CSV table of C-alpha atoms in Angstrom, one decimal:
chain,number,residue,atom,x,y,z
A,1,MET,CA,115.5,89.0,73.1
A,2,SER,CA,115.0,87.3,70.1
A,3,LYS,CA,117.3,88.1,67.1
A,4,SER,CA,115.0,87.2,64.4
A,5,LYS,CA,113.2,89.2,61.3
A,6,SER,CA,111.1,87.6,59.8
A,7,ILE,CA,107.7,86.5,60.5
A,8,HIS,CA,105.2,83.2,60.8
A,9,LEU,CA,102.0,83.5,59.9
A,10,ALA,CA,100.2,80.2,61.6
A,11,ALA,CA,96.2,79.8,61.0
A,12,ASP,CA,94.7,78.1,63.9
A,13,LEU,CA,91.7,76.4,63.5
A,14,SER,CA,91.0,75.0,66.5
A,15,HIS,CA,87.9,72.9,67.8
A,16,TYR,CA,87.0,76.1,69.6
A,17,HIS,CA,87.7,78.7,67.4
A,18,THR,CA,85.0,76.8,64.7
A,19,ASP,CA,82.2,78.0,67.8
A,20,TYR,CA,79.0,78.3,66.1
A,21,LEU,CA,80.5,78.9,61.9
A,22,TRP,CA,78.1,76.0,61.2
A,23,MET,CA,74.9,79.3,62.1
A,24,LEU,CA,76.8,81.6,59.8
A,25,PRO,CA,75.4,82.2,56.3
A,26,GLY,CA,77.5,80.1,53.4
A,27,SER,CA,80.2,78.0,56.1
A,28,TRP,CA,80.7,75.1,54.9
A,29,ARG,CA,78.5,74.9,51.6
A,30,GLY,CA,79.4,72.6,49.1
A,31,TYR,CA,80.9,70.3,51.9
A,32,SER,CA,79.4,68.3,54.9
A,33,TYR,CA,80.2,69.1,58.5
A,34,TYR,CA,83.2,67.6,59.4
A,35,SER,CA,83.3,66.4,56.2
A,36,GLY,CA,86.0,64.2,54.3
A,37,PRO,CA,89.0,65.1,53.4
A,38,GLU,CA,88.2,67.3,50.3
A,39,PHE,CA,87.0,70.2,52.7
A,40,TYR,CA,90.3,70.3,54.1
A,41,GLU,CA,92.6,70.2,51.8
A,42,ASP,CA,91.2,72.8,49.7
A,43,ILE,CA,91.8,74.7,53.1
A,44,ALA,CA,95.5,73.5,52.7
A,45,ARG,CA,95.4,75.3,48.9
A,46,THR,CA,94.1,78.4,50.7
A,47,ALA,CA,97.1,78.9,53.1
A,48,ALA,CA,99.6,78.1,50.9
A,49,ARG,CA,97.9,80.6,48.2
A,50,GLY,CA,97.7,83.2,51.4
A,51,VAL,CA,101.9,82.2,51.9
A,52,MET,CA,100.5,80.6,55.4
A,53,ASP,CA,103.6,78.7,57.6
A,54,MET,CA,101.4,76.3,59.4
A,55,LEU,CA,97.9,75.2,60.0
A,56,PHE,CA,97.8,73.9,63.5
A,57,PHE,CA,94.8,72.0,65.0
A,58,GLY,CA,94.8,72.6,68.9
A,59,ASP,CA,92.8,69.5,70.3
A,60,SER,CA,91.7,67.7,73.8
A,61,GLY,CA,89.7,64.2,74.4
A,62,GLY,CA,87.1,65.0,75.9
A,63,THR,CA,83.3,66.1,75.7
A,64,PRO,CA,82.8,69.8,77.4
A,65,GLU,CA,80.5,69.6,80.8
A,66,ASP,CA,81.8,73.3,81.7
A,67,TYR,CA,78.2,74.0,82.4
A,68,GLY,CA,74.8,72.2,83.5
A,69,GLY,CA,77.1,69.9,84.7
A,70,ASN,CA,76.7,67.7,81.7
A,71,HIS,CA,77.0,67.9,77.9
A,72,HIS,CA,74.2,69.5,76.8
A,73,THR,CA,75.0,72.8,76.4
A,74,ALA,CA,77.8,71.1,74.1
A,75,GLY,CA,76.1,68.9,71.9
A,76,ARG,CA,73.0,72.0,71.3
A,77,TYR,CA,75.5,73.9,70.6
A,78,GLY,CA,77.9,73.0,69.0
A,79,THR,CA,80.8,74.9,71.5
A,80,LYS,CA,83.7,72.8,71.6
A,81,TRP,CA,82.3,69.8,69.5
A,82,PRO,CA,82.7,68.1,68.6
A,83,ARG,CA,86.3,67.1,68.0
A,84,HIS,CA,87.4,65.4,65.4
A,85,ASP,CA,91.0,63.3,65.6
A,86,MET,CA,92.6,65.1,63.0
A,87,MET,CA,95.5,63.2,62.6
A,88,PRO,CA,94.5,61.3,59.4
A,89,MET,CA,93.4,64.5,57.7
A,90,ILE,CA,97.7,65.8,57.7
A,91,PRO,CA,99.4,63.0,55.4
A,92,CYS,CA,96.0,64.8,52.9
A,93,MET,CA,96.9,67.9,53.8
A,94,SER,CA,100.2,68.2,53.1
A,95,ARG,CA,99.9,66.2,49.2
A,96,GLY,CA,97.6,69.1,48.2
A,97,ALA,CA,99.9,71.7,49.5
A,98,GLU,CA,103.2,71.8,49.6
A,99,GLY,CA,105.2,74.6,51.5
A,100,VAL,CA,102.5,74.5,54.9
A,101,GLY,CA,103.3,72.6,57.8
A,102,PHE,CA,100.8,71.2,59.8
A,103,GLY,CA,100.7,71.2,63.9
A,104,ILE,CA,98.6,68.6,65.9
A,105,THR,CA,98.0,68.1,69.0
A,106,MET,CA,98.8,65.2,71.4
A,107,SER,CA,98.8,65.1,75.3
A,108,THR,CA,101.4,63.7,76.6
A,109,THR,CA,99.8,62.5,80.3
A,110,TYR,CA,98.0,60.7,78.3
A,111,HIS,CA,99.8,59.4,75.1
A,112,HIS,CA,103.3,56.9,75.4
A,113,PRO,CA,106.2,58.4,74.2
A,114,PHE,CA,107.5,55.7,72.5
A,115,HIS,CA,103.5,55.7,71.1
A,116,ILE,CA,104.2,60.0,69.8
A,117,ALA,CA,107.9,59.4,68.7
A,118,ARG,CA,106.8,56.8,66.4
A,119,VAL,CA,103.7,58.8,65.2
A,120,PHE,CA,105.5,61.5,64.7
A,121,ASN,CA,108.4,59.7,63.1
A,122,GLY,CA,105.5,58.3,60.1
A,123,LEU,CA,104.3,61.8,60.2
A,124,ASP,CA,107.3,64.2,59.5
A,125,HIS,CA,108.1,61.1,56.7
A,126,VAL,CA,105.0,61.4,55.1
A,127,THR,CA,104.8,65.2,55.0
A,128,LYS,CA,108.1,65.4,53.8
A,129,GLY,CA,109.8,67.7,57.0
A,130,ARG,CA,106.3,69.8,57.1
A,131,ILE,CA,105.1,68.0,61.0
A,132,ALA,CA,104.7,70.0,64.6
A,133,TRP,CA,104.2,68.4,67.8
A,134,ASN,CA,102.1,70.8,70.2
A,135,ALA,CA,102.7,69.4,73.7
A,136,VAL,CA,100.4,69.9,76.5
A,137,THR,CA,99.8,68.0,79.5
A,138,SER,CA,95.4,68.9,79.2
A,139,ARG,CA,93.2,69.3,82.2
A,140,SER,CA,90.2,68.2,81.2
A,141,LYS,CA,88.5,66.0,83.1
A,142,ASN,CA,86.3,64.5,81.3
A,143,GLU,CA,89.3,63.5,79.5
A,144,ALA,CA,90.4,62.4,81.8
A,145,ALA,CA,88.2,60.5,82.8
A,146,ASN,CA,88.2,59.1,79.1
A,147,TYR,CA,91.4,57.4,79.5
A,148,GLY,CA,90.7,55.5,82.6
A,149,TYR,CA,91.2,58.3,85.5
A,150,LYS,CA,88.8,58.9,88.8
A,151,LYS,CA,90.6,62.2,89.1
A,152,MET,CA,92.8,64.4,86.9
A,153,ILE,CA,96.8,64.3,87.4
A,154,GLU,CA,97.7,67.4,89.6
A,155,HIS,CA,99.0,70.5,87.4
A,156,ASP,CA,102.3,69.9,88.9
A,157,GLU,CA,102.7,66.3,88.3
A,158,ARG,CA,101.8,66.5,84.7
A,159,TYR,CA,103.9,69.0,83.8
A,160,ASP,CA,107.3,66.6,85.9
A,161,ARG,CA,105.5,64.4,83.1
A,162,ALA,CA,105.9,66.2,80.4
A,163,GLN,CA,109.1,67.0,80.8
A,164,GLU,CA,110.5,63.2,81.3
A,165,HIS,CA,108.1,62.4,78.5
A,166,LEU,CA,109.5,65.0,75.7
A,167,GLY,CA,113.2,64.0,76.7
A,168,ILE,CA,112.5,59.9,76.1
A,169,CYS,CA,110.7,61.5,72.6
A,170,LEU,CA,113.8,62.8,72.0
A,171,LYS,CA,116.0,60.4,72.8
A,172,LEU,CA,113.7,58.2,70.6
A,173,TRP,CA,114.2,60.2,67.8
A,174,ASP,CA,118.0,60.6,68.1
A,175,SER,CA,118.7,56.7,68.5
A,176,ILE,CA,119.3,56.2,64.9
A,177,GLU,CA,122.4,57.7,63.6
A,178,PRO,CA,121.4,59.7,59.5
A,179,ASP,CA,123.9,57.0,58.4
A,180,ALA,CA,122.8,54.1,60.5
A,181,ILE,CA,121.1,52.8,56.4
A,182,VAL,CA,124.1,51.1,54.8
A,183,LEU,CA,122.0,49.2,51.6
A,184,ASP,CA,124.9,47.3,50.3
A,185,ARG,CA,123.4,44.6,47.9
A,186,GLU,CA,126.2,42.6,47.5
A,187,ARG,CA,127.8,42.3,51.2
A,188,ARG,CA,123.9,41.9,51.9
A,189,ILE,CA,124.1,44.6,54.2
A,190,PHE,CA,120.8,46.5,55.6
A,191,GLY,CA,122.3,49.0,58.6
A,192,ASP,CA,125.2,49.0,60.7
A,193,PRO,CA,124.5,48.2,64.2
A,194,SER,CA,126.8,50.1,65.5
A,195,LYS,CA,124.7,53.2,64.6
A,196,VAL,CA,121.3,51.5,66.5
A,197,HIS,CA,121.1,52.7,69.9
A,198,LEU,CA,119.2,51.4,73.0
A,199,ILE,CA,118.4,54.6,74.9
A,200,ASN,CA,117.5,52.4,78.1
A,201,HIS,CA,115.8,55.1,80.2
A,202,GLU,CA,114.7,54.1,83.8
A,203,GLY,CA,112.7,56.9,85.3
A,204,GLU,CA,110.0,58.0,88.1
A,205,HIS,CA,107.4,58.0,85.1
A,206,TYR,CA,108.5,55.6,82.5
A,207,SER,CA,110.5,52.8,81.3
A,208,VAL,CA,111.6,52.1,77.5
A,209,ARG,CA,114.4,50.6,76.3
A,210,GLY,CA,114.3,51.6,72.5
A,211,PRO,CA,115.7,52.4,69.9
A,212,LEU,CA,112.4,53.7,67.7
A,213,PRO,CA,112.3,51.1,64.7
A,214,ALA,CA,112.1,53.4,61.9
A,215,LEU,CA,114.4,55.4,60.0
A,216,PRO,CA,115.8,58.9,61.0
A,217,SER,CA,113.0,60.9,59.6
A,218,PRO,CA,113.8,64.5,57.4
A,219,GLN,CA,113.7,67.0,60.6
A,220,ARG,CA,114.5,63.5,62.5
A,221,ARG,CA,111.8,65.4,65.2
A,222,PRO,CA,108.5,67.2,64.4
A,223,ILE,CA,108.4,70.8,65.1
A,224,ILE,CA,107.6,71.3,69.4
A,225,ILE,CA,105.2,73.8,70.4
A,226,GLN,CA,104.4,74.4,74.1
A,227,ALA,CA,101.2,77.0,75.1
A,228,GLY,CA,101.8,76.7,78.7
A,229,GLN,CA,101.9,80.6,80.7
A,230,SER,CA,102.0,79.3,84.0
A,231,GLY,CA,105.8,78.9,85.4
A,232,PRO,CA,106.4,74.8,84.9
A,233,GLY,CA,104.6,75.7,81.1
A,234,MET,CA,107.5,78.2,80.7
A,235,ASP,CA,109.8,75.9,81.8
A,236,LEU,CA,108.7,73.1,79.8
A,237,ALA,CA,108.9,75.3,76.6
A,238,ALA,CA,112.2,77.0,77.5
A,239,HIS,CA,113.8,73.3,78.1
A,240,TYR,CA,112.8,71.9,74.1
A,241,ALA,CA,109.9,74.3,72.6
A,242,ASP,CA,111.1,75.2,68.9
A,243,MET,CA,107.8,77.8,69.3
A,244,GLN,CA,105.1,79.2,72.1
A,245,PHE,CA,102.4,80.4,72.0
A,246,SER,CA,100.6,83.2,73.5
A,247,THR,CA,97.4,85.1,74.0
A,248,ARG,CA,99.3,88.9,75.4
A,249,ARG,CA,97.8,91.9,72.9
A,250,THR,CA,99.2,94.3,74.5
A,251,LEU,CA,103.2,95.5,73.4
A,252,PRO,CA,104.3,95.6,76.9
A,253,SER,CA,102.8,92.4,78.2
A,254,MET,CA,104.3,91.1,74.7
A,255,LYS,CA,107.4,92.2,75.8
A,256,GLU,CA,107.8,91.0,79.3
A,257,HIS,CA,106.3,87.4,78.5
A,258,ARG,CA,109.9,87.5,76.0
A,259,ALA,CA,111.6,89.1,78.9
A,260,ARG,CA,110.6,85.5,80.6
A,261,LEU,CA,111.2,83.0,77.8
A,262,ASP,CA,114.7,84.2,77.2
A,263,GLN,CA,115.1,84.3,81.0
A,264,LYS,CA,114.0,80.3,81.5
A,265,LEU,CA,115.8,80.1,78.0
A,266,ALA,CA,119.3,80.6,79.3
A,267,SER,CA,118.6,78.7,82.3
A,268,PHE,CA,118.2,76.1,79.9
A,269,GLY,CA,121.6,77.0,78.1
A,270,ARG,CA,119.7,78.0,75.1
A,271,LYS,CA,119.7,81.0,73.0
A,272,PRO,CA,116.5,83.8,72.3
A,273,GLU,CA,116.6,82.6,69.1
A,274,ASP,CA,116.1,78.7,69.6
A,275,CYS,CA,112.3,79.6,70.7
A,276,GLY,CA,110.2,81.9,68.2
A,277,ILE,CA,106.1,83.0,69.6
A,278,LEU,CA,103.1,82.8,67.8
A,279,TRP,CA,101.3,85.6,69.2
A,280,SER,CA,97.0,85.1,69.4
A,281,VAL,CA,95.9,87.6,66.8
A,282,ARG,CA,92.2,87.5,65.4
A,283,ILE,CA,91.5,88.7,62.5
A,284,GLN,CA,88.4,89.3,60.1
A,285,VAL,CA,89.2,89.3,56.2
A,286,ALA,CA,87.5,91.9,54.4
A,287,ASP,CA,86.9,94.5,51.9
A,288,SER,CA,86.5,97.5,54.2
A,289,GLU,CA,87.3,98.3,57.8
A,290,GLU,CA,83.5,98.4,58.2
A,291,GLN,CA,82.8,95.2,56.9
A,292,ALA,CA,85.4,93.7,58.7
A,293,ARG,CA,83.1,95.1,61.9
A,294,ALA,CA,79.3,94.5,59.6
A,295,MET,CA,81.3,90.4,59.9
A,296,ALA,CA,82.5,90.3,63.2
A,297,LYS,CA,79.4,91.7,64.4
A,298,GLU,CA,77.2,89.4,62.9
A,299,GLY,CA,79.9,86.3,63.9
A,300,LYS,CA,78.9,87.0,67.8
A,301,ALA,CA,75.2,87.3,67.3
A,302,VAL,CA,74.9,83.8,66.7
A,303,VAL,CA,76.4,82.9,70.1
A,304,TRP,CA,74.2,82.1,71.7
A,305,ILE,CA,74.6,83.1,76.2
A,306,ASP,CA,75.0,79.5,76.9
A,307,GLY,CA,77.0,78.0,74.7
A,308,GLY,CA,79.2,81.7,75.4
A,309,LEU,CA,79.4,81.3,79.6
A,310,HIS,CA,80.0,77.4,78.5
A,311,ALA,CA,83.5,78.2,76.7
A,312,THR,CA,84.4,80.7,79.1
A,313,GLU,CA,87.5,78.3,79.3
A,314,VAL,CA,89.0,78.2,76.0
A,315,LEU,CA,87.8,81.7,75.2
A,316,GLY,CA,90.4,84.1,73.6
A,317,ALA,CA,90.6,87.1,75.9
A,318,GLN,CA,89.6,89.4,74.0
A,319,GLN,CA,85.8,87.5,73.3
A,320,LEU,CA,85.5,86.8,77.2
A,321,GLY,CA,86.3,90.3,77.7
A,322,GLU,CA,83.7,91.4,75.0
A,323,MET,CA,81.3,89.1,76.4
A,324,VAL,CA,81.0,90.2,80.1
A,325,TYR,CA,81.3,93.5,79.4
A,326,GLN,CA,78.1,92.9,77.0
A,327,MET,CA,76.1,90.8,79.7
A,328,VAL,CA,76.7,93.1,82.7
A,329,SER,CA,75.1,96.3,81.3
A,330,ARG,CA,72.6,93.7,81.0
A,331,THR,CA,69.4,92.8,83.1
A,332,ASP,CA,66.9,91.0,81.3
A,333,ASP,CA,65.7,88.3,82.8
A,334,GLU,CA,67.7,85.1,80.9
A,335,THR,CA,70.8,87.4,81.6
A,336,MET,CA,70.5,87.4,84.8
A,337,ARG,CA,69.6,83.4,84.9
A,338,VAL,CA,73.1,82.3,83.8
A,339,LEU,CA,74.9,84.8,85.5
A,340,ASN,CA,73.3,83.2,88.3
A,341,ASP,CA,73.3,79.8,87.1
A,342,CYS,CA,77.6,79.5,86.2
A,343,ILE,CA,80.3,80.8,87.0
A,344,ILE,CA,82.5,83.3,85.3
A,345,LEU,CA,86.5,83.6,84.9
A,346,PHE,CA,87.9,86.8,84.4
A,347,VAL,CA,90.8,85.5,86.5
A,348,HIS,CA,94.9,86.1,85.9
A,349,ALA,CA,95.3,81.6,87.0
A,350,ASN,CA,93.4,81.2,84.2
A,351,PRO,CA,96.0,79.8,81.7
A,352,ASP,CA,94.4,80.6,78.5
A,353,GLY,CA,93.2,84.9,79.9
A,354,ASN,CA,96.5,85.8,81.4
A,355,ASP,CA,96.5,88.5,78.8
A,356,LEU,CA,93.3,89.8,79.9
A,357,THR,CA,94.5,90.9,82.9
A,358,ALA,CA,97.7,92.4,80.9
A,359,ASP,CA,96.4,96.4,81.2
A,360,TRP,CA,95.2,96.1,84.8
A,361,TYR,CA,99.1,94.8,85.4
A,362,MET,CA,101.3,97.1,83.8
A,363,ARG,CA,98.7,99.7,85.0
A,364,ASN,CA,102.0,100.5,87.7
A,365,PRO,CA,104.8,102.0,85.4
A,366,VAL,CA,107.6,100.6,88.5
A,367,PRO,CA,107.8,97.0,88.0
A,368,GLU,CA,108.6,95.8,91.3
A,369,GLN,CA,105.3,97.7,92.7
A,370,ARG,CA,103.2,95.9,90.3
A,371,SER,CA,100.8,93.4,92.2
A,372,MET,CA,97.5,91.4,91.8
A,373,ALA,CA,96.2,91.5,94.5
A,374,ASN,CA,93.4,94.1,94.0
A,375,LEU,CA,93.3,92.5,90.7
A,376,PRO,CA,89.4,92.9,89.7
A,377,ARG,CA,88.0,88.9,89.5
A,378,LEU,CA,84.8,87.9,88.1
A,379,TYR,CA,82.6,85.3,91.1
A,380,GLN,CA,79.0,84.6,90.8
A,381,LYS,CA,76.8,81.8,92.3
A,382,TYR,CA,78.3,79.1,90.8
A,383,ILE,CA,76.6,75.4,90.7
A,384,GLY,CA,77.0,72.1,88.5
A,385,HIS,CA,80.5,71.5,87.4
A,386,ASP,CA,83.5,72.9,85.8
A,387,ASN,CA,87.0,70.9,84.8
A,388,ASN,CA,89.0,73.5,86.1
A,389,ARG,CA,87.2,75.1,89.1
A,390,GLU,CA,89.6,73.4,91.5
A,391,PHE,CA,92.7,75.1,89.9
A,392,PHE,CA,90.6,78.4,89.9
A,393,THR,CA,89.2,78.2,93.6
A,394,SER,CA,92.3,76.7,94.8
A,395,THR,CA,94.2,80.5,93.4
A,396,GLN,CA,91.8,82.9,93.6
A,397,ALA,CA,89.2,84.0,96.6
A,398,GLU,CA,85.7,84.2,95.1
A,399,THR,CA,84.4,87.9,95.2
A,400,GLU,CA,80.7,88.6,95.8
A,401,ASN,CA,79.4,90.5,93.1
A,402,ILE,CA,79.7,90.6,89.2
A,403,ASN,CA,78.7,94.0,89.4
A,404,ARG,CA,81.8,95.1,91.4
A,405,VAL,CA,84.2,95.3,88.2
């Protein structure tokens, strides 16, 4: 179990947590939607006043086609779209708010390790040691197609590549020793070449000579974040990550997850305190509980059924669970049409929805007797296209009717 007694606060500003906010009164007031740096500088200053440790931006490079077989729902309702590259905003935000860190996402599947090592070295210099890399393997067919892949690389192979990828990045960040720069003007010596090292990496997926042509940055390497909850994802986090995101929401499931991560860390020769966990919590800020509940209700009211179902791939567990239970209690024609037209996910195989099943799984007080065999799973008639259909259908059988749950 981690020995840290500090609580660190991060705000997740990923695109899929800002869906539909443009509909709310006062949203983006005084700014253009996805405007210039002024808006993000103000966000950073607000985070600094709130003593936030980090602003985090999840990302992917695809335009969603989860519902309906095309991008129309995403464009019509602003569901997980647009997704601007936040990297250019980081230097602006870092100058506007001293003490706030910034986490941005880059894929190990679609970006070469040399490129990532060089980019984050530069960002670490610019932010004065306040940058983190959310290392993801990506899982969208649309994103794969944008990078020229006819077929998405299989799950386990993506994590195999990520293991090699992160190892190369670490070698590149360490390829220049801290005292390699001499700056002796009298002798006309800039640096000591004996302290600048080739890495000569020859692996299954990459060939990188090195060294990194950059001065060592304040942190030497960025904080590494990983959010994978599968076996390979936990291995990657335990091997390289300084921090892991987790969406567990019950105390027993949190303890079990922490114990599982600690066990994985030990297998890589690391200690529990080497990798912290940021637990995902949805907060509604208001002057009273009554006002907070009213604001939360107002926020849910702007979510269209089609758009909400379109976002089930990445919706947080709480929102997804609430949406499912609300919808199964309705019988109007529009609800039933949508239920017949798309897939609803309530499965432990969902990488972003493991905690949906935590309560069910933990009902049995005897850990050895817990099983996913009788886990309720919701599938309706599937039509069209879904980025993760192959993954879900390869791990779960479809149940007969949503109303069985």
